[in-house]
Coordinates of C-alpha atoms in Angstrom, one line a residue:
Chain A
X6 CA -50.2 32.3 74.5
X7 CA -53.5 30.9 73.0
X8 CA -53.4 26.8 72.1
X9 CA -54.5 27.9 69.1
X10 CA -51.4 30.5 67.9
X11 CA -49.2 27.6 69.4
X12 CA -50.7 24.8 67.2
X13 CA -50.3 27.0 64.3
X14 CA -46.6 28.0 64.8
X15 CA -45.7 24.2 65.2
X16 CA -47.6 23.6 61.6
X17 CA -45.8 26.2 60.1
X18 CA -42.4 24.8 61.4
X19 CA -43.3 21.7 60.2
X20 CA -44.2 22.5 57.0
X21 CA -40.7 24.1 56.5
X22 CA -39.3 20.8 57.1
X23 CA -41.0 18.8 55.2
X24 CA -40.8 21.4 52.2
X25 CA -37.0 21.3 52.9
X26 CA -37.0 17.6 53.3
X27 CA -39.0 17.1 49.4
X28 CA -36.5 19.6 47.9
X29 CA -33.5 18.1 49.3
X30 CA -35.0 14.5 48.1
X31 CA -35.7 15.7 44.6
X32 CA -32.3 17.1 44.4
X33 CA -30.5 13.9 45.0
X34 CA -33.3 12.0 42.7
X35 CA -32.3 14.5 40.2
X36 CA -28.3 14.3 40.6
X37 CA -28.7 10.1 40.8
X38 CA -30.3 10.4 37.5
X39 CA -28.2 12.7 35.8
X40 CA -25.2 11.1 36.6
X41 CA -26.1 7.5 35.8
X42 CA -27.3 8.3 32.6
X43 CA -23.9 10.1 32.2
X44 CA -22.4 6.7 33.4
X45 CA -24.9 4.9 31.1
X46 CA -23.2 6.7 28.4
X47 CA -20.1 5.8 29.0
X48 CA -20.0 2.5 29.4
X49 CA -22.1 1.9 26.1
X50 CA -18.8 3.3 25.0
X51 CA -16.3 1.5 26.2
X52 CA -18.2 -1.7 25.5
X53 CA -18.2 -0.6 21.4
X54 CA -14.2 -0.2 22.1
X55 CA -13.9 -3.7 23.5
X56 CA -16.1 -5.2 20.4
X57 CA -14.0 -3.1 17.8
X58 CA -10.4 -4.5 19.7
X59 CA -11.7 -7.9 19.7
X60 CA -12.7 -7.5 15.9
X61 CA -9.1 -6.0 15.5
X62 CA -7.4 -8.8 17.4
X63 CA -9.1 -11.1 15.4
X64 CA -7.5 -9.7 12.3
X65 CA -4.5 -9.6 13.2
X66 CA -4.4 -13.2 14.5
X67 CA -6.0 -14.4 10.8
X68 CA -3.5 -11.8 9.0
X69 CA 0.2 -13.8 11.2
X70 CA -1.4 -17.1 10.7
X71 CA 1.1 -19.3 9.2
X72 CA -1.3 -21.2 7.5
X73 CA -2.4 -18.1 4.8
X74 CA 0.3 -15.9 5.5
X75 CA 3.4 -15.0 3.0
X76 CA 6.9 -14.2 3.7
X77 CA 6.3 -10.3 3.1
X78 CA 4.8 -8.1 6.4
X79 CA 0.6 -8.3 6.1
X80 CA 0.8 -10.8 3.2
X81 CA -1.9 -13.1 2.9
X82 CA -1.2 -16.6 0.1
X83 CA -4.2 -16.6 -1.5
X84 CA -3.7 -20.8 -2.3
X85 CA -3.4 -20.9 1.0
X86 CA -5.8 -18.6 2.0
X87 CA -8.2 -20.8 -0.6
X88 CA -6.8 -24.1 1.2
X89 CA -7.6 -22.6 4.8
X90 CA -11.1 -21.6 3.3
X91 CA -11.5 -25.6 2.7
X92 CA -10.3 -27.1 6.0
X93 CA -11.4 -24.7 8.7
X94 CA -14.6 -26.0 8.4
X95 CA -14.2 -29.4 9.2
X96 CA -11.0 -28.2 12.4
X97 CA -12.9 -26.0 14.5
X98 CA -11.3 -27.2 17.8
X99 CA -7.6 -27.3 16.0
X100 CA -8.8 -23.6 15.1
X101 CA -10.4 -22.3 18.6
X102 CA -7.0 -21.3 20.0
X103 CA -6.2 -19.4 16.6
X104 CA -9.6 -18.1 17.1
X105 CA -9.3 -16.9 20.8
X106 CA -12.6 -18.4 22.5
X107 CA -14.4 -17.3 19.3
X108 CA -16.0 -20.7 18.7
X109 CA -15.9 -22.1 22.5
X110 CA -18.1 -19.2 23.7
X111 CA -20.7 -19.6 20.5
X112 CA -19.2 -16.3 18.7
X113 CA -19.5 -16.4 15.3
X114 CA -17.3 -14.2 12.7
X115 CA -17.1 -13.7 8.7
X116 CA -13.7 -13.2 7.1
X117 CA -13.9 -11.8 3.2
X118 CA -10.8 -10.5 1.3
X119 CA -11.7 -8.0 -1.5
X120 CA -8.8 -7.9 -3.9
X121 CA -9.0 -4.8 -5.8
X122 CA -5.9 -4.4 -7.9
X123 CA -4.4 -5.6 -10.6
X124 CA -6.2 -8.9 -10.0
X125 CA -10.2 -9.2 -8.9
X126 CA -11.6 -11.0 -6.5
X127 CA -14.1 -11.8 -3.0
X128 CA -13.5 -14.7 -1.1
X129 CA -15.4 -15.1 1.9
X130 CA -15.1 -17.2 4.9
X131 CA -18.5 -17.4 7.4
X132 CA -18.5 -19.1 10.7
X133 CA -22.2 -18.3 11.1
X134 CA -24.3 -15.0 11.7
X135 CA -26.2 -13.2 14.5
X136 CA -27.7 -10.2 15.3
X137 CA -25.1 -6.9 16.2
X138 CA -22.2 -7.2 14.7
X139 CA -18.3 -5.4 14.2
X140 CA -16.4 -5.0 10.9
X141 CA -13.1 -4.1 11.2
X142 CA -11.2 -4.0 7.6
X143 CA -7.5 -4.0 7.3
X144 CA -5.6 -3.4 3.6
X145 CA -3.1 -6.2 3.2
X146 CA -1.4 -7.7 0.1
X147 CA -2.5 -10.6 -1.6
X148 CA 0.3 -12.9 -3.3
X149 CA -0.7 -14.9 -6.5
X150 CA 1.9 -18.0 -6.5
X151 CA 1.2 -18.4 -10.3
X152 CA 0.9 -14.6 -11.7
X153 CA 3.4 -13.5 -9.3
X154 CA 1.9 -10.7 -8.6
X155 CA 0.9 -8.9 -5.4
X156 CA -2.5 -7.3 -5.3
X157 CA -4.0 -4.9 -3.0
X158 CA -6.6 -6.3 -1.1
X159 CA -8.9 -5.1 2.1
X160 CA -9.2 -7.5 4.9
X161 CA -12.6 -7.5 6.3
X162 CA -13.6 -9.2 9.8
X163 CA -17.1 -9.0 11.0
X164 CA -17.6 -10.9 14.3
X165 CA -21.3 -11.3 15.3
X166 CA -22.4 -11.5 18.9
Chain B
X100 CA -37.8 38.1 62.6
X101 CA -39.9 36.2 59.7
X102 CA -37.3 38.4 57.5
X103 CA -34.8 37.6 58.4
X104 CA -35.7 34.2 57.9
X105 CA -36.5 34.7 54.5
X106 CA -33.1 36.0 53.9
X107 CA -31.6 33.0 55.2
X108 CA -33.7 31.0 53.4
X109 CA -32.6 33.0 50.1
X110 CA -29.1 32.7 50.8
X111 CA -29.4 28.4 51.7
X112 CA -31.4 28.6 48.0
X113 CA -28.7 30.7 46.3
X114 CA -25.6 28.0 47.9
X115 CA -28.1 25.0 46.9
X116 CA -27.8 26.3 43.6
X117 CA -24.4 27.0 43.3
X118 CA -23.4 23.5 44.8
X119 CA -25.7 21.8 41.8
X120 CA -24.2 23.7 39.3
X121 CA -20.2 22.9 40.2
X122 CA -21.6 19.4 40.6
X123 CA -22.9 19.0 37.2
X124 CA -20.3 21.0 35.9
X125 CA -17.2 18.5 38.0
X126 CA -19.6 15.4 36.6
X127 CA -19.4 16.7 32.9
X128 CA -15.8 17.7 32.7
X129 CA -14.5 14.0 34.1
X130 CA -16.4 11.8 32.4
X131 CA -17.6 13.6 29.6
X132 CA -16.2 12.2 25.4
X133 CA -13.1 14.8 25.9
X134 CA -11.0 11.6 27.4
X135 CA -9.1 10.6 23.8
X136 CA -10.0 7.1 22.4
X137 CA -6.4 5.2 22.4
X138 CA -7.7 2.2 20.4
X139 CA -8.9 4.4 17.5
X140 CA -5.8 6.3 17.4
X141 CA -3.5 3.3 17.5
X142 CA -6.0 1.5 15.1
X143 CA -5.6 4.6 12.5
X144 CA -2.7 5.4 13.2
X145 CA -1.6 1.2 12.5
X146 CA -3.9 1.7 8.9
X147 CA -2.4 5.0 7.6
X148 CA 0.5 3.0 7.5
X149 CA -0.3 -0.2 6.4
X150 CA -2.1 1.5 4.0
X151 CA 0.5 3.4 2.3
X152 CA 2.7 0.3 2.5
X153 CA 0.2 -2.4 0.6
X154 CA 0.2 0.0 -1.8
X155 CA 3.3 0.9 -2.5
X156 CA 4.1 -2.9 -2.2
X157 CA 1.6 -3.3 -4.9
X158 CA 2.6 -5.2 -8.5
X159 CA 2.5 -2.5 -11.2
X160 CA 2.6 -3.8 -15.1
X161 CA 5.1 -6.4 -15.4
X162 CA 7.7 -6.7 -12.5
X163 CA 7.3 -3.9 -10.7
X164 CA 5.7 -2.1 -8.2
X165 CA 3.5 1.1 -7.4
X166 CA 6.6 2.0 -5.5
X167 CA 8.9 2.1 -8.1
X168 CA 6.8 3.4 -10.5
X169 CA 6.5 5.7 -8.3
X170 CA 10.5 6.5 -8.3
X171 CA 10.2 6.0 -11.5
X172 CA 8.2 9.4 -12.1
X173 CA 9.9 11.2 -9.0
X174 CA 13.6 10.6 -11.2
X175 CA 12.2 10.8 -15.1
X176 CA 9.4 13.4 -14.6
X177 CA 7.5 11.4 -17.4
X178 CA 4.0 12.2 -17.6
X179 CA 2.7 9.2 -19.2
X180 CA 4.3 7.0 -16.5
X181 CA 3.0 9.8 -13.4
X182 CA -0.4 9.9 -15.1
X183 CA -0.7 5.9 -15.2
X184 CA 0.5 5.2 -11.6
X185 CA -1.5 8.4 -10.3
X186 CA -4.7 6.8 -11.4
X187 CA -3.7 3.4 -10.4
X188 CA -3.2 4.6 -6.8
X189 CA -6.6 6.8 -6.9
X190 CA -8.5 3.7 -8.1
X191 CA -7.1 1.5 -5.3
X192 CA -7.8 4.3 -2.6
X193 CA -11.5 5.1 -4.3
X194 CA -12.2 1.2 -4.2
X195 CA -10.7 1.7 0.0
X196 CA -10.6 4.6 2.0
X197 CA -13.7 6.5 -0.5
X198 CA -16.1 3.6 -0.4
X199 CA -16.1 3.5 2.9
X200 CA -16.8 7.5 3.3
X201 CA -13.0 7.7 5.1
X202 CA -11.5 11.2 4.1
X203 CA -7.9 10.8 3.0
X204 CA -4.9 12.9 1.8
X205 CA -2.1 11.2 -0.3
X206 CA 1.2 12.4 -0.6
X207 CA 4.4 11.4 -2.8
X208 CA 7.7 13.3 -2.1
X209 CA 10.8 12.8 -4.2
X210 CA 13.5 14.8 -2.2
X211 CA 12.1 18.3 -1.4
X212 CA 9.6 18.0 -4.9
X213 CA 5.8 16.5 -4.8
X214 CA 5.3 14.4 -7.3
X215 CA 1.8 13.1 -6.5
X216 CA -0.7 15.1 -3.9
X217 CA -4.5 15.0 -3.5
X218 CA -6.6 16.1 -0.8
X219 CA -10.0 14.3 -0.3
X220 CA -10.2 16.0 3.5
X221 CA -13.1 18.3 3.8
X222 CA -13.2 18.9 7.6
X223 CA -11.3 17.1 10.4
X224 CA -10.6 17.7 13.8
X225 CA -8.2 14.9 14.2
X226 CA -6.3 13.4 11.8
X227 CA -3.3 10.3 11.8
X228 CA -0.2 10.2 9.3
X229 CA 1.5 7.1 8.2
X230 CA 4.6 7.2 5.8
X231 CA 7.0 5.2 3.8
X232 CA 10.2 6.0 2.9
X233 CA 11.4 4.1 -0.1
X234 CA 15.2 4.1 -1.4
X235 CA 16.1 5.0 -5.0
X236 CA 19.0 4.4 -7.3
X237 CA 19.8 8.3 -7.3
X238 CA 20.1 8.2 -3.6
X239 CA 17.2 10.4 -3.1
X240 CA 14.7 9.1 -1.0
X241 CA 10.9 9.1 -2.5
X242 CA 8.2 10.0 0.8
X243 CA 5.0 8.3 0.5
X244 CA 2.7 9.5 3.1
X245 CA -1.3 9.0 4.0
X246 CA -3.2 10.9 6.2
X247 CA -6.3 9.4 7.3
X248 CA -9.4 11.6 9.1
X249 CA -10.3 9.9 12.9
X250 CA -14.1 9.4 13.2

């Protein structure tokens, strides 16, 4: 046989291999891609879960607080809730425990409780603001010491990050 | 013998393909949104109810509560008192759950009769039910239940 034939043979041989070896490549490009965009997806997810349990934590730690809480279950004193509004302010290391690392690691939240019935009423309470934030509202009752009355109210809890 | 080559060729192609496919396929099934969001469900599950109890917890006129009035118009049947605490519950739930676009049913059973019902659900795949069970002075219990729609 020729050189020639020979020469050619080989190139065709390697050709096949080096096609193979490009497909196989762009295969596992493709598949690396696919799945950590997949991935991508899912941790974006489970990162908006954590924000929203934190934001729910949160309430619930402002909602058994004996400082604005009443004797009936989700209860908030609305004096004392008024009162709290006034000192918390001025105690934000008493607080930070309360707070869970809220204040230590620079997190900043806004508390407002919409009273909607029979008596009217937004009171707000703002640690500061940022950029993304999570709401997380709650319906609780809200006791008036001097109407004695208890009003429906929604507990709302932003926390910025 | 080139032929036969291209049927091999064909068939490595055709197993390629097949492989990608069940891989994709396996990728999409075990990590795909199907896997059910615990924290939402407890989370609405934990509001249906607290819901249903701030309201029915609620001071109504002088001395009462939504709940009793509530009993109230389960016992009596009076349709000035069931008229008055049905649009004092659908204020507190349009200034709630409506306002922020949450579809809701409500619900108030006194023994096996309804007293109150409206549906505000248009479409939901998943829903959570919280309910109170309040004690009257006929014995008969009065049913107040919520059903909220999981986003």
């Amino acid at each position: 046989m020729s050189d020639s034939i020979l020469r050619r043979k080989g190139q065709g041989r390697m050709l096949e291999v080096v096609l193979a070896v490009v497909f196989f490549t762009a295969l596992i490009i493709f598949l690396i891609f696919f799945f950590s965009a997949n991935q991508r997806q899912s941790y974006a997810k489970q990162f908006e879960q954590s924000k929203n349990l934190q934001a729910s934590a949160l309430a619930q730690v402002i909602l058994n607080m004996p400082e604005i809480r009443c004797e009936v279950q989700n209860c908030i004193d609305i004096y004392k809730f008024l009162a709290f509004k006034e000192g918390v302010g001025s105690r934000k290391i008493f607080y930070s425990p309360a707070f869970g690392a809220y204040y230590t690691r620079k997190y900043a939240y806004n508390i407002t409780l919409q009273v909607i019935y029979p008596e009217k009423g937004t009171y707000t309470i703002q640690s500061g603001q940022g950029n993304s934030s999570t709401l997380f509202e709650f319906p609780v009752n809200v006791y008036n010491a001097t109407s004695e009355r208890y009003s429906f109210a929604m507990l709302s809890v932003r926390v910025y990050q | 013998m080139r032929r036969a080559q291209a049927e091999i060729l064909g068939i490595a192609i055709a197993v390629v393909i097949l492989i990608l496919v069940v891989v994709i396929v396996v990728g999409l099934s075990s990590s795909g949104p199907k896997k059910p969001d615990v924290v939402k469900e407890v989370t609405y599950s934990k509001l249906a109810w607290s819901f249903v109890n701030a309201i029915v917890s609620t001071s109504y006129n002088d001395g009462g509560t939504i709940g009793e009035a509530l009993a109230e118009c389960g016992i009596n049947n009076d349709n000035n008192v069931c008229a008055a605490v049905n649009n004092t519950i659908e204020t507190i739930l349009s200034a709630s759950l409506k306002k922020r676009n949450e579809q809701y049913s409500f619900t108030a059973k006194y023994g096996d009769d309804t007293v109150m019902s409206y549906d505000k659900i248009d479409s939901c795949r998943n829903t959570n039910y919280g309910e109170v069970v309040i004690s009257t002075r006929t014995g008969i219990p009065l049913k107040v239940g919520l059903k909220i729609c999981i986003r």
